[in-house]
PDB file of N, CA and C in Angstrom:
ATOM      1  N   UNK A1172     -12.889 -16.160  72.327  1.00 52.00           N
ATOM      2  CA  UNK A1172     -11.466 -16.446  72.346  1.00 52.00           C
ATOM      3  C   UNK A1172     -11.100 -17.267  71.118  1.00 52.00           C
ATOM      4  N   UNK A1173      -9.943 -16.995  70.563  1.00 53.00           N
ATOM      5  CA  UNK A1173      -9.473 -17.670  69.365  1.00 53.00           C
ATOM      6  C   UNK A1173      -8.554 -18.808  69.770  1.00 53.00           C
ATOM      7  N   UNK A1174      -8.905 -20.025  69.354  1.00 57.00           N
ATOM      8  CA  UNK A1174      -8.014 -21.161  69.601  1.00 57.00           C
ATOM      9  C   UNK A1174      -7.076 -21.266  68.415  1.00 57.00           C
ATOM     10  N   UNK A1175      -5.939 -20.597  68.520  1.00 54.00           N
ATOM     11  CA  UNK A1175      -5.014 -20.490  67.399  1.00 54.00           C
ATOM     12  C   UNK A1175      -4.401 -21.831  67.009  1.00 54.00           C
ATOM     13  N   UNK A1176      -4.442 -22.806  67.895  1.00 57.00           N
ATOM     14  CA  UNK A1176      -3.890 -24.119  67.565  1.00 57.00           C
ATOM     15  C   UNK A1176      -4.727 -24.815  66.498  1.00 57.00           C
ATOM     16  N   UNK A1177      -5.983 -24.435  66.370  1.00 76.00           N
ATOM     17  CA  UNK A1177      -6.872 -25.059  65.400  1.00 76.00           C
ATOM     18  C   UNK A1177      -6.924 -24.321  64.069  1.00 76.00           C
ATOM     19  N   UNK A1178      -6.250 -23.198  63.971  1.00 88.00           N
ATOM     20  CA  UNK A1178      -6.282 -22.401  62.753  1.00 88.00           C
ATOM     21  C   UNK A1178      -5.205 -22.895  61.805  1.00 88.00           C
ATOM     22  N   UNK A1179      -5.622 -23.161  60.585  1.00 93.00           N
ATOM     23  CA  UNK A1179      -4.668 -23.594  59.561  1.00 93.00           C
ATOM     24  C   UNK A1179      -4.492 -22.472  58.547  1.00 93.00           C
ATOM     25  N   UNK A1180      -3.334 -22.444  57.945  1.00 96.00           N
ATOM     26  CA  UNK A1180      -2.983 -21.398  56.999  1.00 96.00           C
ATOM     27  C   UNK A1180      -2.520 -22.019  55.693  1.00 96.00           C
ATOM     28  N   UNK A1181      -3.135 -21.603  54.594  1.00 96.00           N
ATOM     29  CA  UNK A1181      -2.665 -22.047  53.285  1.00 96.00           C
ATOM     30  C   UNK A1181      -1.381 -21.288  52.950  1.00 96.00           C
ATOM     31  N   UNK A1182      -0.672 -21.772  51.950  1.00 96.00           N
ATOM     32  CA  UNK A1182       0.549 -21.076  51.524  1.00 96.00           C
ATOM     33  C   UNK A1182       0.226 -19.657  51.066  1.00 96.00           C
ATOM     34  N   UNK A1183      -0.875 -19.503  50.340  1.00 97.00           N
ATOM     35  CA  UNK A1183      -1.292 -18.184  49.864  1.00 97.00           C
ATOM     36  C   UNK A1183      -1.605 -17.262  51.033  1.00 97.00           C
ATOM     37  N   UNK A1184      -2.312 -17.766  52.033  1.00 97.00           N
ATOM     38  CA  UNK A1184      -2.637 -16.964  53.212  1.00 97.00           C
ATOM     39  C   UNK A1184      -1.375 -16.543  53.961  1.00 97.00           C
ATOM     40  N   UNK A1185      -0.410 -17.435  54.015  1.00 97.00           N
ATOM     41  CA  UNK A1185       0.841 -17.093  54.694  1.00 97.00           C
ATOM     42  C   UNK A1185       1.549 -15.952  53.978  1.00 97.00           C
ATOM     43  N   UNK A1186       1.528 -15.974  52.655  1.00 97.00           N
ATOM     44  CA  UNK A1186       2.160 -14.890  51.887  1.00 97.00           C
ATOM     45  C   UNK A1186       1.417 -13.578  52.137  1.00 97.00           C
ATOM     46  N   UNK A1187       0.096 -13.612  52.107  1.00 98.00           N
ATOM     47  CA  UNK A1187      -0.711 -12.418  52.370  1.00 98.00           C
ATOM     48  C   UNK A1187      -0.413 -11.885  53.767  1.00 98.00           C
ATOM     49  N   UNK A1188      -0.360 -12.764  54.736  1.00 97.00           N
ATOM     50  CA  UNK A1188      -0.097 -12.372  56.120  1.00 97.00           C
ATOM     51  C   UNK A1188       1.290 -11.747  56.250  1.00 97.00           C
ATOM     52  N   UNK A1189       2.283 -12.348  55.631  1.00 97.00           N
ATOM     53  CA  UNK A1189       3.645 -11.817  55.704  1.00 97.00           C
ATOM     54  C   UNK A1189       3.738 -10.443  55.055  1.00 97.00           C
ATOM     55  N   UNK A1190       3.066 -10.260  53.915  1.00 98.00           N
ATOM     56  CA  UNK A1190       3.098  -8.964  53.230  1.00 98.00           C
ATOM     57  C   UNK A1190       2.395  -7.888  54.061  1.00 98.00           C
ATOM     58  N   UNK A1191       1.244  -8.224  54.633  1.00 98.00           N
ATOM     59  CA  UNK A1191       0.503  -7.269  55.466  1.00 98.00           C
ATOM     60  C   UNK A1191       1.319  -6.906  56.702  1.00 98.00           C
ATOM     61  N   UNK A1192       1.916  -7.895  57.310  1.00 98.00           N
ATOM     62  CA  UNK A1192       2.757  -7.685  58.493  1.00 98.00           C
ATOM     63  C   UNK A1192       3.914  -6.740  58.155  1.00 98.00           C
ATOM     64  N   UNK A1193       4.554  -6.990  57.032  1.00 97.00           N
ATOM     65  CA  UNK A1193       5.685  -6.175  56.598  1.00 97.00           C
ATOM     66  C   UNK A1193       5.253  -4.730  56.351  1.00 97.00           C
ATOM     67  N   UNK A1194       4.103  -4.534  55.731  1.00 98.00           N
ATOM     68  CA  UNK A1194       3.596  -3.171  55.487  1.00 98.00           C
ATOM     69  C   UNK A1194       3.332  -2.450  56.802  1.00 98.00           C
ATOM     70  N   UNK A1195       2.698  -3.126  57.729  1.00 98.00           N
ATOM     71  CA  UNK A1195       2.392  -2.520  59.024  1.00 98.00           C
ATOM     72  C   UNK A1195       3.683  -2.182  59.773  1.00 98.00           C
ATOM     73  N   UNK A1196       4.653  -3.066  59.717  1.00 98.00           N
ATOM     74  CA  UNK A1196       5.940  -2.808  60.360  1.00 98.00           C
ATOM     75  C   UNK A1196       6.599  -1.568  59.753  1.00 98.00           C
ATOM     76  N   UNK A1197       6.562  -1.485  58.437  1.00 98.00           N
ATOM     77  CA  UNK A1197       7.132  -0.327  57.753  1.00 98.00           C
ATOM     78  C   UNK A1197       6.458   0.972  58.181  1.00 98.00           C
ATOM     79  N   UNK A1198       5.139   0.937  58.332  1.00 98.00           N
ATOM     80  CA  UNK A1198       4.416   2.132  58.785  1.00 98.00           C
ATOM     81  C   UNK A1198       4.828   2.520  60.205  1.00 98.00           C
ATOM     82  N   UNK A1199       4.966   1.535  61.062  1.00 97.00           N
ATOM     83  CA  UNK A1199       5.363   1.808  62.445  1.00 97.00           C
ATOM     84  C   UNK A1199       6.765   2.409  62.489  1.00 97.00           C
ATOM     85  N   UNK A1200       7.668   1.863  61.695  1.00 97.00           N
ATOM     86  CA  UNK A1200       9.037   2.387  61.645  1.00 97.00           C
ATOM     87  C   UNK A1200       9.024   3.821  61.122  1.00 97.00           C
ATOM     88  N   UNK A1201       8.256   4.083  60.082  1.00 97.00           N
ATOM     89  CA  UNK A1201       8.182   5.437  59.532  1.00 97.00           C
ATOM     90  C   UNK A1201       7.630   6.422  60.556  1.00 97.00           C
ATOM     91  N   UNK A1202       6.684   5.982  61.356  1.00 96.00           N
ATOM     92  CA  UNK A1202       6.130   6.841  62.403  1.00 96.00           C
ATOM     93  C   UNK A1202       7.208   7.207  63.426  1.00 96.00           C
ATOM     94  N   UNK A1203       7.998   6.221  63.822  1.00 97.00           N
ATOM     95  CA  UNK A1203       9.086   6.481  64.767  1.00 97.00           C
ATOM     96  C   UNK A1203      10.119   7.419  64.136  1.00 97.00           C
ATOM     97  N   UNK A1204      10.448   7.185  62.886  1.00 97.00           N
ATOM     98  CA  UNK A1204      11.422   8.040  62.199  1.00 97.00           C
ATOM     99  C   UNK A1204      10.922   9.480  62.140  1.00 97.00           C
ATOM    100  N   UNK A1205       9.657   9.667  61.824  1.00 97.00           N
ATOM    101  CA  UNK A1205       9.087  11.018  61.764  1.00 97.00           C
ATOM    102  C   UNK A1205       9.182  11.711  63.117  1.00 97.00           C
ATOM    103  N   UNK A1206       8.856  10.980  64.158  1.00 96.00           N
ATOM    104  CA  UNK A1206       8.934  11.550  65.502  1.00 96.00           C
ATOM    105  C   UNK A1206      10.374  11.903  65.854  1.00 96.00           C
ATOM    106  N   UNK A1207      11.294  11.017  65.550  1.00 97.00           N
ATOM    107  CA  UNK A1207      12.707  11.257  65.860  1.00 97.00           C
ATOM    108  C   UNK A1207      13.217  12.483  65.107  1.00 97.00           C
ATOM    109  N   UNK A1208      12.868  12.600  63.838  1.00 96.00           N
ATOM    110  CA  UNK A1208      13.314  13.769  63.063  1.00 96.00           C
ATOM    111  C   UNK A1208      12.777  15.063  63.673  1.00 96.00           C
ATOM    112  N   UNK A1209      11.505  15.034  64.016  1.00 94.00           N
ATOM    113  CA  UNK A1209      10.879  16.226  64.601  1.00 94.00           C
ATOM    114  C   UNK A1209      11.549  16.592  65.935  1.00 94.00           C
ATOM    115  N   UNK A1210      11.728  15.578  66.776  1.00 94.00           N
ATOM    116  CA  UNK A1210      12.333  15.818  68.088  1.00 94.00           C
ATOM    117  C   UNK A1210      13.813  16.194  67.981  1.00 94.00           C
ATOM    118  N   UNK A1211      14.524  15.584  67.051  1.00 95.00           N
ATOM    119  CA  UNK A1211      15.958  15.864  66.904  1.00 95.00           C
ATOM    120  C   UNK A1211      16.192  17.322  66.519  1.00 95.00           C
ATOM    121  N   UNK A1212      15.282  17.876  65.743  1.00 93.00           N
ATOM    122  CA  UNK A1212      15.432  19.270  65.340  1.00 93.00           C
ATOM    123  C   UNK A1212      15.317  20.235  66.513  1.00 93.00           C
ATOM    124  N   UNK A1213      14.715  19.786  67.600  1.00 93.00           N
ATOM    125  CA  UNK A1213      14.519  20.688  68.736  1.00 93.00           C
ATOM    126  C   UNK A1213      15.464  20.394  69.913  1.00 93.00           C
ATOM    127  N   UNK A1214      16.396  19.486  69.707  1.00 96.00           N
ATOM    128  CA  UNK A1214      17.351  19.183  70.781  1.00 96.00           C
ATOM    129  C   UNK A1214      18.298  20.365  70.961  1.00 96.00           C
ATOM    130  N   UNK A1215      18.320  20.882  72.200  1.00 96.00           N
ATOM    131  CA  UNK A1215      19.232  21.993  72.468  1.00 96.00           C
ATOM    132  C   UNK A1215      19.951  21.839  73.812  1.00 96.00           C
ATOM    133  N   UNK A1216      19.757  20.648  74.441  1.00 97.00           N
ATOM    134  CA  UNK A1216      20.478  20.391  75.691  1.00 97.00           C
ATOM    135  C   UNK A1216      20.551  18.888  75.930  1.00 97.00           C
ATOM    136  N   UNK A1217      21.346  18.512  76.913  1.00 97.00           N
ATOM    137  CA  UNK A1217      21.552  17.088  77.203  1.00 97.00           C
ATOM    138  C   UNK A1217      20.251  16.408  77.621  1.00 97.00           C
ATOM    139  N   UNK A1218      19.426  17.104  78.376  1.00 96.00           N
ATOM    140  CA  UNK A1218      18.162  16.505  78.826  1.00 96.00           C
ATOM    141  C   UNK A1218      17.284  16.108  77.646  1.00 96.00           C
ATOM    142  N   UNK A1219      17.205  16.961  76.643  1.00 96.00           N
ATOM    143  CA  UNK A1219      16.407  16.656  75.451  1.00 96.00           C
ATOM    144  C   UNK A1219      17.024  15.490  74.679  1.00 96.00           C
ATOM    145  N   UNK A1220      18.329  15.434  74.646  1.00 97.00           N
ATOM    146  CA  UNK A1220      19.022  14.339  73.964  1.00 97.00           C
ATOM    147  C   UNK A1220      18.708  13.003  74.632  1.00 97.00           C
ATOM    148  N   UNK A1221      18.787  12.952  75.950  1.00 97.00           N
ATOM    149  CA  UNK A1221      18.523  11.693  76.662  1.00 97.00           C
ATOM    150  C   UNK A1221      17.043  11.323  76.602  1.00 97.00           C
ATOM    151  N   UNK A1222      16.171  12.318  76.522  1.00 96.00           N
ATOM    152  CA  UNK A1222      14.741  12.051  76.360  1.00 96.00           C
ATOM    153  C   UNK A1222      14.485  11.353  75.019  1.00 96.00           C
ATOM    154  N   UNK A1223      15.200  11.809  73.980  1.00 97.00           N
ATOM    155  CA  UNK A1223      15.081  11.165  72.669  1.00 97.00           C
ATOM    156  C   UNK A1223      15.627   9.743  72.727  1.00 97.00           C
ATOM    157  N   UNK A1224      16.735   9.571  73.415  1.00 97.00           N
ATOM    158  CA  UNK A1224      17.300   8.230  73.589  1.00 97.00           C
ATOM    159  C   UNK A1224      16.296   7.314  74.289  1.00 97.00           C
ATOM    160  N   UNK A1225      15.672   7.818  75.350  1.00 98.00           N
ATOM    161  CA  UNK A1225      14.686   7.021  76.081  1.00 98.00           C
ATOM    162  C   UNK A1225      13.492   6.667  75.195  1.00 98.00           C
ATOM    163  N   UNK A1226      13.057   7.620  74.391  1.00 97.00           N
ATOM    164  CA  UNK A1226      11.951   7.377  73.462  1.00 97.00           C
ATOM    165  C   UNK A1226      12.318   6.237  72.505  1.00 97.00           C
ATOM    166  N   UNK A1227      13.500   6.325  71.925  1.00 97.00           N
ATOM    167  CA  UNK A1227      13.936   5.275  70.990  1.00 97.00           C
ATOM    168  C   UNK A1227      14.026   3.910  71.676  1.00 97.00           C
ATOM    169  N   UNK A1228      14.556   3.882  72.869  1.00 97.00           N
ATOM    170  CA  UNK A1228      14.657   2.614  73.607  1.00 97.00           C
ATOM    171  C   UNK A1228      13.277   2.020  73.865  1.00 97.00           C
ATOM    172  N   UNK A1229      12.356   2.889  74.262  1.00 97.00           N
ATOM    173  CA  UNK A1229      10.989   2.434  74.524  1.00 97.00           C
ATOM    174  C   UNK A1229      10.343   1.923  73.247  1.00 97.00           C
ATOM    175  N   UNK A1230      10.492   2.668  72.178  1.00 97.00           N
ATOM    176  CA  UNK A1230       9.876   2.257  70.905  1.00 97.00           C
ATOM    177  C   UNK A1230      10.451   0.942  70.400  1.00 97.00           C
ATOM    178  N   UNK A1231      11.738   0.752  70.587  1.00 96.00           N
ATOM    179  CA  UNK A1231      12.333  -0.522  70.160  1.00 96.00           C
ATOM    180  C   UNK A1231      11.718  -1.678  70.950  1.00 96.00           C
ATOM    181  N   UNK A1232      11.580  -1.502  72.243  1.00 96.00           N
ATOM    182  CA  UNK A1232      10.974  -2.532  73.087  1.00 96.00           C
ATOM    183  C   UNK A1232       9.525  -2.797  72.676  1.00 96.00           C
ATOM    184  N   UNK A1233       8.769  -1.743  72.469  1.00 94.00           N
ATOM    185  CA  UNK A1233       7.359  -1.877  72.070  1.00 94.00           C
ATOM    186  C   UNK A1233       7.254  -2.587  70.727  1.00 94.00           C
ATOM    187  N   UNK A1234       8.060  -2.181  69.773  1.00 95.00           N
ATOM    188  CA  UNK A1234       7.972  -2.781  68.435  1.00 95.00           C
ATOM    189  C   UNK A1234       8.417  -4.234  68.428  1.00 95.00           C
ATOM    190  N   UNK A1235       9.441  -4.551  69.193  1.00 94.00           N
ATOM    191  CA  UNK A1235       9.878  -5.948  69.240  1.00 94.00           C
ATOM    192  C   UNK A1235       8.794  -6.829  69.846  1.00 94.00           C
ATOM    193  N   UNK A1236       8.033  -6.288  70.787  1.00 92.00           N
ATOM    194  CA  UNK A1236       6.940  -7.044  71.378  1.00 92.00           C
ATOM    195  C   UNK A1236       5.730  -7.115  70.474  1.00 92.00           C
ATOM    196  N   UNK A1237       5.433  -6.033  69.788  1.00 92.00           N
ATOM    197  CA  UNK A1237       4.243  -5.950  68.943  1.00 92.00           C
ATOM    198  C   UNK A1237       4.407  -6.734  67.650  1.00 92.00           C
ATOM    199  N   UNK A1238       5.556  -6.647  67.046  1.00 95.00           N
ATOM    200  CA  UNK A1238       5.762  -7.257  65.738  1.00 95.00           C
ATOM    201  C   UNK A1238       6.415  -8.628  65.880  1.00 95.00           C
ATOM    202  N   UNK A1239       5.581  -9.577  66.216  1.00 92.00           N
ATOM    203  CA  UNK A1239       6.000 -10.970  66.399  1.00 92.00           C
ATOM    204  C   UNK A1239       5.226 -11.806  65.397  1.00 92.00           C
ATOM    205  N   UNK A1240       5.895 -12.212  64.334  1.00 94.00           N
ATOM    206  CA  UNK A1240       5.211 -12.958  63.282  1.00 94.00           C
ATOM    207  C   UNK A1240       5.309 -14.456  63.537  1.00 94.00           C
ATOM    208  N   UNK A1241       4.372 -14.929  64.324  1.00 93.00           N
ATOM    209  CA  UNK A1241       4.184 -16.371  64.492  1.00 93.00           C
ATOM    210  C   UNK A1241       2.715 -16.626  64.194  1.00 93.00           C
ATOM    211  N   UNK A1242       2.468 -17.561  63.314  1.00 93.00           N
ATOM    212  CA  UNK A1242       1.093 -17.794  62.872  1.00 93.00           C
ATOM    213  C   UNK A1242       0.160 -18.160  64.019  1.00 93.00           C
ATOM    214  N   UNK A1243       0.685 -18.754  65.079  1.00 92.00           N
ATOM    215  CA  UNK A1243      -0.194 -19.150  66.185  1.00 92.00           C
ATOM    216  C   UNK A1243      -0.733 -17.963  66.969  1.00 92.00           C
ATOM    217  N   UNK A1244      -0.201 -16.772  66.733  1.00 93.00           N
ATOM    218  CA  UNK A1244      -0.713 -15.593  67.428  1.00 93.00           C
ATOM    219  C   UNK A1244      -0.950 -14.405  66.515  1.00 93.00           C
ATOM    220  N   UNK A1245      -0.812 -14.613  65.225  1.00 96.00           N
ATOM    221  CA  UNK A1245      -0.851 -13.496  64.287  1.00 96.00           C
ATOM    222  C   UNK A1245      -2.217 -12.820  64.211  1.00 96.00           C
ATOM    223  N   UNK A1246      -3.301 -13.539  64.482  1.00 96.00           N
ATOM    224  CA  UNK A1246      -4.617 -12.893  64.447  1.00 96.00           C
ATOM    225  C   UNK A1246      -4.702 -11.801  65.516  1.00 96.00           C
ATOM    226  N   UNK A1247      -4.132 -12.062  66.682  1.00 95.00           N
ATOM    227  CA  UNK A1247      -4.093 -11.060  67.750  1.00 95.00           C
ATOM    228  C   UNK A1247      -3.229  -9.867  67.337  1.00 95.00           C
ATOM    229  N   UNK A1248      -2.092 -10.158  66.727  1.00 96.00           N
ATOM    230  CA  UNK A1248      -1.200  -9.100  66.257  1.00 96.00           C
ATOM    231  C   UNK A1248      -1.920  -8.242  65.229  1.00 96.00           C
ATOM    232  N   UNK A1249      -2.567  -8.883  64.264  1.00 97.00           N
ATOM    233  CA  UNK A1249      -3.281  -8.131  63.231  1.00 97.00           C
ATOM    234  C   UNK A1249      -4.396  -7.285  63.831  1.00 97.00           C
ATOM    235  N   UNK A1250      -5.118  -7.828  64.789  1.00 97.00           N
ATOM    236  CA  UNK A1250      -6.190  -7.064  65.433  1.00 97.00           C
ATOM    237  C   UNK A1250      -5.624  -5.814  66.098  1.00 97.00           C
ATOM    238  N   UNK A1251      -4.512  -5.954  66.760  1.00 96.00           N
ATOM    239  CA  UNK A1251      -3.864  -4.814  67.414  1.00 96.00           C
ATOM    240  C   UNK A1251      -3.412  -3.787  66.384  1.00 96.00           C
ATOM    241  N   UNK A1252      -2.848  -4.254  65.293  1.00 97.00           N
ATOM    242  CA  UNK A1252      -2.358  -3.347  64.251  1.00 97.00           C
ATOM    243  C   UNK A1252      -3.505  -2.615  63.560  1.00 97.00           C
ATOM    244  N   UNK A1253      -4.626  -3.309  63.368  1.00 98.00           N
ATOM    245  CA  UNK A1253      -5.811  -2.666  62.793  1.00 98.00           C
ATOM    246  C   UNK A1253      -6.309  -1.587  63.747  1.00 98.00           C
ATOM    247  N   UNK A1254      -6.391  -1.936  65.003  1.00 97.00           N
ATOM    248  CA  UNK A1254      -6.869  -0.991  66.022  1.00 97.00           C
ATOM    249  C   UNK A1254      -5.991   0.260  66.075  1.00 97.00           C
ATOM    250  N   UNK A1255      -4.701   0.098  65.876  1.00 95.00           N
ATOM    251  CA  UNK A1255      -3.753   1.207  65.939  1.00 95.00           C
ATOM    252  C   UNK A1255      -3.562   1.895  64.584  1.00 95.00           C
ATOM    253  N   UNK A1256      -4.382   1.528  63.605  1.00 96.00           N
ATOM    254  CA  UNK A1256      -4.342   2.119  62.258  1.00 96.00           C
ATOM    255  C   UNK A1256      -3.002   1.914  61.547  1.00 96.00           C
ATOM    256  N   UNK A1257      -2.327   0.836  61.884  1.00 97.00           N
ATOM    257  CA  UNK A1257      -1.096   0.484  61.182  1.00 97.00           C
ATOM    258  C   UNK A1257      -1.358  -0.534  60.079  1.00 97.00           C
ATOM    259  N   UNK A1258      -2.558  -1.086  60.078  1.00 98.00           N
ATOM    260  CA  UNK A1258      -2.946  -2.097  59.106  1.00 98.00           C
ATOM    261  C   UNK A1258      -4.409  -1.886  58.755  1.00 98.00           C
ATOM    262  N   UNK A1259      -4.720  -1.993  57.488  1.00 97.00           N
ATOM    263  CA  UNK A1259      -6.095  -1.893  57.019  1.00 97.00           C
ATOM    264  C   UNK A1259      -6.586  -3.304  56.707  1.00 97.00           C
ATOM    265  N   UNK A1260      -7.816  -3.574  57.081  1.00 97.00           N
ATOM    266  CA  UNK A1260      -8.368  -4.912  56.842  1.00 97.00           C
ATOM    267  C   UNK A1260      -8.293  -5.313  55.366  1.00 97.00           C
ATOM    268  N   UNK A1261      -8.372  -4.353  54.481  1.00 97.00           N
ATOM    269  CA  UNK A1261      -8.289  -4.659  53.047  1.00 97.00           C
ATOM    270  C   UNK A1261      -6.947  -5.269  52.664  1.00 97.00           C
ATOM    271  N   UNK A1262      -5.921  -4.977  53.459  1.00 98.00           N
ATOM    272  CA  UNK A1262      -4.612  -5.560  53.172  1.00 98.00           C
ATOM    273  C   UNK A1262      -4.576  -7.052  53.481  1.00 98.00           C
ATOM    274  N   UNK A1263      -5.612  -7.529  54.129  1.00 98.00           N
ATOM    275  CA  UNK A1263      -5.710  -8.951  54.464  1.00 98.00           C
ATOM    276  C   UNK A1263      -6.646  -9.697  53.515  1.00 98.00           C
ATOM    277  N   UNK A1264      -7.101  -9.002  52.468  1.00 97.00           N
ATOM    278  CA  UNK A1264      -7.956  -9.664  51.477  1.00 97.00           C
ATOM    279  C   UNK A1264      -7.266 -10.916  50.956  1.00 97.00           C
ATOM    280  N   UNK A1265      -8.012 -11.975  50.919  1.00 97.00           N
ATOM    281  CA  UNK A1265      -7.467 -13.257  50.489  1.00 97.00           C
ATOM    282  C   UNK A1265      -7.348 -14.240  51.639  1.00 97.00           C
ATOM    283  N   UNK A1266      -7.402 -13.720  52.876  1.00 97.00           N
ATOM    284  CA  UNK A1266      -7.443 -14.618  54.027  1.00 97.00           C
ATOM    285  C   UNK A1266      -8.849 -15.196  54.135  1.00 97.00           C
ATOM    286  N   UNK A1267      -8.949 -16.322  54.768  1.00 96.00           N
ATOM    287  CA  UNK A1267     -10.229 -16.960  55.035  1.00 96.00           C
ATOM    288  C   UNK A1267     -11.163 -15.967  55.728  1.00 96.00           C
ATOM    289  N   UNK A1268     -12.439 -15.983  55.369  1.00 96.00           N
ATOM    290  CA  UNK A1268     -13.422 -15.049  55.935  1.00 96.00           C
ATOM    291  C   UNK A1268     -13.502 -15.165  57.455  1.00 96.00           C
ATOM    292  N   UNK A1269     -13.340 -16.357  57.996  1.00 96.00           N
ATOM    293  CA  UNK A1269     -13.369 -16.527  59.458  1.00 96.00           C
ATOM    294  C   UNK A1269     -12.197 -15.815  60.125  1.00 96.00           C
ATOM    295  N   UNK A1270     -11.041 -15.869  59.515  1.00 97.00           N
ATOM    296  CA  UNK A1270      -9.871 -15.181  60.076  1.00 97.00           C
ATOM    297  C   UNK A1270     -10.109 -13.674  60.082  1.00 97.00           C
ATOM    298  N   UNK A1271     -10.616 -13.157  58.981  1.00 97.00           N
ATOM    299  CA  UNK A1271     -10.884 -11.716  58.897  1.00 97.00           C
ATOM    300  C   UNK A1271     -11.939 -11.318  59.921  1.00 97.00           C
ATOM    301  N   UNK A1272     -12.974 -12.119  60.060  1.00 97.00           N
ATOM    302  CA  UNK A1272     -14.028 -11.812  61.045  1.00 97.00           C
ATOM    303  C   UNK A1272     -13.461 -11.781  62.461  1.00 97.00           C
ATOM    304  N   UNK A1273     -12.572 -12.713  62.776  1.00 97.00           N
ATOM    305  CA  UNK A1273     -11.946 -12.742  64.106  1.00 97.00           C
ATOM    306  C   UNK A1273     -11.065 -11.522  64.329  1.00 97.00           C
ATOM    307  N   UNK A1274     -10.295 -11.149  63.330  1.00 97.00           N
ATOM    308  CA  UNK A1274      -9.438  -9.969  63.429  1.00 97.00           C
ATOM    309  C   UNK A1274     -10.301  -8.726  63.632  1.00 97.00           C
ATOM    310  N   UNK A1275     -11.335  -8.619  62.827  1.00 97.00           N
ATOM    311  CA  UNK A1275     -12.223  -7.454  62.927  1.00 97.00           C
ATOM    312  C   UNK A1275     -12.858  -7.364  64.312  1.00 97.00           C
ATOM    313  N   UNK A1276     -13.348  -8.491  64.809  1.00 97.00           N
ATOM    314  CA  UNK A1276     -13.991  -8.498  66.132  1.00 97.00           C
ATOM    315  C   UNK A1276     -12.987  -8.145  67.236  1.00 97.00           C
ATOM    316  N   UNK A1277     -11.811  -8.725  67.194  1.00 97.00           N
ATOM    317  CA  UNK A1277     -10.813  -8.451  68.239  1.00 97.00           C
ATOM    318  C   UNK A1277     -10.293  -7.015  68.168  1.00 97.00           C
ATOM    319  N   UNK A1278     -10.305  -6.406  66.992  1.00 96.00           N
ATOM    320  CA  UNK A1278      -9.780  -5.053  66.862  1.00 96.00           C
ATOM    321  C   UNK A1278     -10.721  -4.015  67.487  1.00 96.00           C
ATOM    322  N   UNK A1279     -11.902  -4.429  67.837  1.00 94.00           N
ATOM    323  CA  UNK A1279     -12.871  -3.501  68.448  1.00 94.00           C
ATOM    324  C   UNK A1279     -12.639  -3.345  69.943  1.00 94.00           C
ATOM    325  N   UNK A1280     -11.827  -4.195  70.552  1.00 87.00           N
ATOM    326  CA  UNK A1280     -11.600  -4.150  72.008  1.00 87.00           C
ATOM    327  C   UNK A1280     -10.377  -3.364  72.356  1.00 87.00           C
TER     328      UNK A1280
END
């Protein structure tokens, strides 16, 4: 278990974390956009339209929960994003080796 209260972040690490977070968020948004475009092209009735609406509502809820940039929990967020292939560990180069090791270990579960 990671005791996030004991983890300190340098200014440089915070910038790296913010940039990686932003890239992962952008990838997630692009994935939703791709799905919406694909699904929108096949809408031919009200049921399909409301299904797309429900998908968007669900994705907004999921993304708002997943993309929470608070340093006290960001290692968990990064591990989840790595696991979901929205973030590559190389994008975190420059973070303390212990932080990367924790992210890598948590992303395996």
